[in-house]
Amino acid sequence: MKILLDNGHGITTKGKRSPDGRLLEYQYARRVANAIVAALTAQGYDACAIVPENADIALGERANRVNAVCDTYGASNVMLVSIHCNAAGSGATWMNARGWEAWTSKGQTQGDRLADCLYDAASKCLPKDIPVRTDLSDGDRDKEESFTILTRTRCAACLTENLFQDNRADVDYLLSPEGFETIVRLHVEGIKNYVAKYGKK
Ligand SMILES: [Zn+2]
């Protein structure tokens, strides 16, 4: 199984930061994605980041990179997780919403199975005061939207929103060594569970 990590946005993306500027989404997503790749690689998994650049690579190009890997390995042997941080407002002020959630494309696809594995890991790894946010209206926990990175890619794909960059408590947690390590670990565990269920290492 080829494991692909996408890190949202780029150094030139406007906004997408905590109101106090301590957390920059493009930078945090890259730190998390790189740490996930390193942890999985150290355990013998085949993982890589599809956007090694700091630039904001266009979504169509990101999807093309993923689909080129699908061409080589077969889409059923590829999985993609796109790493983001959430925001409740414009980024100008601190807001109240907190927690972790994951998104898939609409309808039931292999991405929903990947999201299930990530939700299981998030519920297990995150401290109890950080909510795991769900949408149960369609019978599963993930939220669904036609994001390009989910709909234009042919493999199992899931986008994670790793807490709110405009919630002060979430940002404190994300920037703490324990918080960073937990965000990484929940992805590593979720991905490993998915590979164990649906693929070859
Ligand atoms: Zn984002």
Coordinates of C-alpha atoms and ligand atoms in Angstrom, one line a residue:
M1 CA 0.0 0.0 0.0
K2 CA 1.4 3.4 -1.1
I3 CA 0.5 5.9 1.6
L4 CA 0.3 9.6 0.4
L5 CA 0.2 12.6 2.7
D6 CA -1.0 16.0 1.5
N7 CA -0.3 19.1 3.5
G8 CA -2.8 21.8 2.9
H9 CA -2.0 25.3 1.6
G10 CA 1.3 27.0 1.1
I11 CA 3.6 29.8 2.4
T12 CA 1.8 32.3 0.2
T13 CA -1.8 31.3 1.2
K14 CA -3.5 34.3 2.8
G15 CA -5.1 33.9 6.3
K16 CA -5.0 30.3 7.5
R17 CA -3.3 31.0 10.8
S18 CA -4.1 31.6 14.4
P19 CA -5.2 35.1 15.3
D20 CA -1.9 35.7 17.2
G21 CA 0.2 34.2 14.3
R22 CA 1.7 31.5 16.4
L23 CA 0.3 28.7 14.2
L24 CA 0.5 28.9 10.4
E25 CA -1.6 26.2 8.9
Y26 CA 0.7 25.5 5.9
Q27 CA 3.6 25.1 8.2
Y28 CA 1.9 23.0 10.9
A29 CA 0.4 20.7 8.2
R30 CA 3.8 20.1 6.8
R31 CA 5.3 19.4 10.2
V32 CA 2.5 16.9 10.9
A33 CA 2.7 15.3 7.4
N34 CA 6.5 14.9 7.5
A35 CA 6.4 13.4 11.0
I36 CA 3.7 10.9 9.9
V37 CA 5.8 9.9 6.8
A38 CA 8.9 9.5 9.0
A39 CA 7.1 7.4 11.6
L40 CA 5.5 5.1 9.0
T41 CA 8.7 4.8 7.0
A42 CA 10.6 3.8 10.2
Q43 CA 8.0 1.0 10.7
G44 CA 8.5 -0.3 7.2
Y45 CA 5.6 1.4 5.5
D46 CA 5.8 3.0 2.0
A47 CA 4.8 6.6 2.7
C48 CA 5.6 10.0 1.2
A49 CA 4.4 13.6 1.0
I50 CA 3.0 14.7 -2.3
V51 CA 3.8 18.4 -1.7
P52 CA 7.4 18.7 -0.5
E53 CA 7.5 22.3 -1.6
N54 CA 6.5 25.2 0.7
A55 CA 4.6 26.8 -2.1
D56 CA 0.8 26.5 -2.4
I57 CA 0.6 23.8 -5.2
A58 CA -2.7 24.1 -7.0
L59 CA -5.3 21.5 -6.1
G60 CA -5.5 20.1 -9.7
E61 CA -1.7 19.5 -9.6
R62 CA -1.9 17.8 -6.2
A63 CA -4.6 15.5 -7.6
N64 CA -2.5 14.9 -10.7
R65 CA 0.4 13.8 -8.5
V66 CA -1.8 11.4 -6.5
N67 CA -3.3 10.0 -9.7
A68 CA 0.1 9.4 -11.2
V69 CA 0.9 7.2 -8.2
C70 CA -2.5 5.5 -8.8
D71 CA -1.4 4.8 -12.4
T72 CA 1.8 3.1 -11.2
Y73 CA 0.4 1.1 -8.2
G74 CA -3.3 0.7 -9.0
A75 CA -5.8 3.0 -7.2
S76 CA -6.8 0.3 -4.7
N77 CA -3.1 0.1 -3.5
V78 CA -3.0 3.8 -2.8
M79 CA -4.4 5.9 0.0
L80 CA -4.3 9.7 0.6
V81 CA -4.7 11.7 3.8
S82 CA -4.8 15.5 3.5
I83 CA -3.8 17.3 6.7
H84 CA -5.4 20.7 7.6
C85 CA -6.3 22.8 10.6
N86 CA -9.9 24.0 11.0
A87 CA -11.2 27.6 11.5
A88 CA -14.6 28.8 12.8
G89 CA -14.0 32.4 11.8
S90 CA -12.0 34.6 9.5
G91 CA -8.8 34.3 11.6
A92 CA -9.1 37.8 13.0
T93 CA -10.3 36.8 16.4
W94 CA -10.4 33.8 18.7
M95 CA -13.6 31.7 18.4
N96 CA -15.2 28.9 20.5
A97 CA -15.4 25.9 18.3
R98 CA -13.0 23.1 19.1
G99 CA -12.1 19.6 18.1
W100 CA -11.1 17.1 15.4
E101 CA -13.0 16.0 12.4
A102 CA -12.5 14.2 9.0
W103 CA -14.1 14.7 5.6
T104 CA -14.7 12.4 2.6
S105 CA -16.3 12.9 -0.8
K106 CA -20.1 12.4 -0.9
G107 CA -21.6 8.9 -0.9
Q108 CA -20.0 5.7 0.2
T109 CA -16.5 5.1 -1.1
Q110 CA -13.3 3.5 0.1
G111 CA -12.5 6.9 1.6
D112 CA -15.3 6.3 4.2
R113 CA -13.5 3.2 5.3
L114 CA -10.3 5.2 5.7
A115 CA -12.2 7.9 7.6
D116 CA -13.6 5.2 9.9
C117 CA -10.0 4.0 10.8
L118 CA -8.9 7.6 11.5
Y119 CA -12.0 8.3 13.6
D120 CA -11.3 5.2 15.7
A121 CA -7.7 6.4 16.3
A122 CA -8.8 9.9 17.0
S123 CA -11.3 8.8 19.7
K124 CA -8.6 6.6 21.2
C125 CA -5.7 9.1 21.1
L126 CA -7.1 12.6 21.8
P127 CA -7.6 13.7 25.4
K128 CA -11.2 13.6 26.5
D129 CA -11.7 17.4 26.6
I130 CA -11.0 17.7 22.9
P131 CA -14.2 16.8 21.0
V132 CA -14.2 14.3 18.1
R133 CA -16.8 16.0 15.8
T134 CA -19.1 13.9 13.7
D135 CA -22.0 14.0 11.3
L136 CA -24.1 10.9 11.8
S137 CA -26.9 11.9 9.5
D138 CA -25.7 9.6 6.7
G139 CA -24.9 6.7 8.9
D140 CA -21.2 7.3 9.4
R141 CA -19.1 9.7 11.4
D142 CA -17.3 11.6 8.8
K143 CA -18.5 14.8 7.1
E144 CA -18.9 14.9 3.4
E145 CA -18.0 17.6 0.8
S146 CA -16.9 17.7 -2.8
F147 CA -13.3 19.0 -2.0
T148 CA -11.1 18.7 -5.1
I149 CA -8.4 16.7 -3.3
L150 CA -11.1 14.1 -2.4
T151 CA -13.2 14.0 -5.7
R152 CA -10.4 14.4 -8.3
T153 CA -8.2 11.6 -6.8
R154 CA -8.9 8.0 -7.7
C155 CA -7.7 6.3 -4.5
A156 CA -9.2 6.2 -1.0
A157 CA -8.9 9.8 0.3
C158 CA -9.7 11.6 3.5
L159 CA -9.1 15.1 4.7
T160 CA -8.5 15.7 8.4
E161 CA -9.2 19.0 10.2
N162 CA -6.8 18.9 13.1
L163 CA -8.4 21.1 15.7
F164 CA -9.2 24.8 15.3
Q165 CA -6.4 27.3 14.6
D166 CA -8.7 30.1 15.9
N167 CA -9.5 28.4 19.2
R168 CA -6.9 29.4 21.9
A169 CA -7.0 26.1 23.8
D170 CA -6.8 24.1 20.6
V171 CA -3.8 26.1 19.4
D172 CA -2.1 25.7 22.8
Y173 CA -2.6 22.0 22.5
L174 CA -1.4 21.8 18.9
L175 CA 1.8 23.7 19.7
S176 CA 2.6 21.6 22.8
P177 CA 5.0 18.7 22.3
E178 CA 2.3 16.3 23.6
G179 CA -0.4 17.7 21.3
F180 CA 1.8 17.6 18.2
E181 CA 2.8 14.0 19.0
T182 CA -0.8 13.0 19.6
I183 CA -1.9 14.5 16.2
V184 CA 0.8 12.5 14.5
R185 CA 0.1 9.3 16.4
L186 CA -3.6 9.3 15.6
H187 CA -2.8 9.5 11.9
V188 CA -0.1 6.8 12.1
E189 CA -2.5 4.5 14.0
G190 CA -5.4 5.2 11.8
I191 CA -3.4 4.6 8.6
K192 CA -1.9 1.4 10.0
N193 CA -5.3 0.1 10.9
Y194 CA -6.5 0.9 7.3
V195 CA -3.5 -0.9 5.8
A196 CA -4.1 -3.9 8.0
K197 CA -7.7 -4.2 7.0
Y198 CA -7.6 -3.3 3.3
G199 CA -4.1 -3.6 1.9
K200 CA -0.6 -5.0 1.9
K201 CA 2.0 -3.2 4.0
Ligands
ZN1 ZN -7.0 24.1 5.4

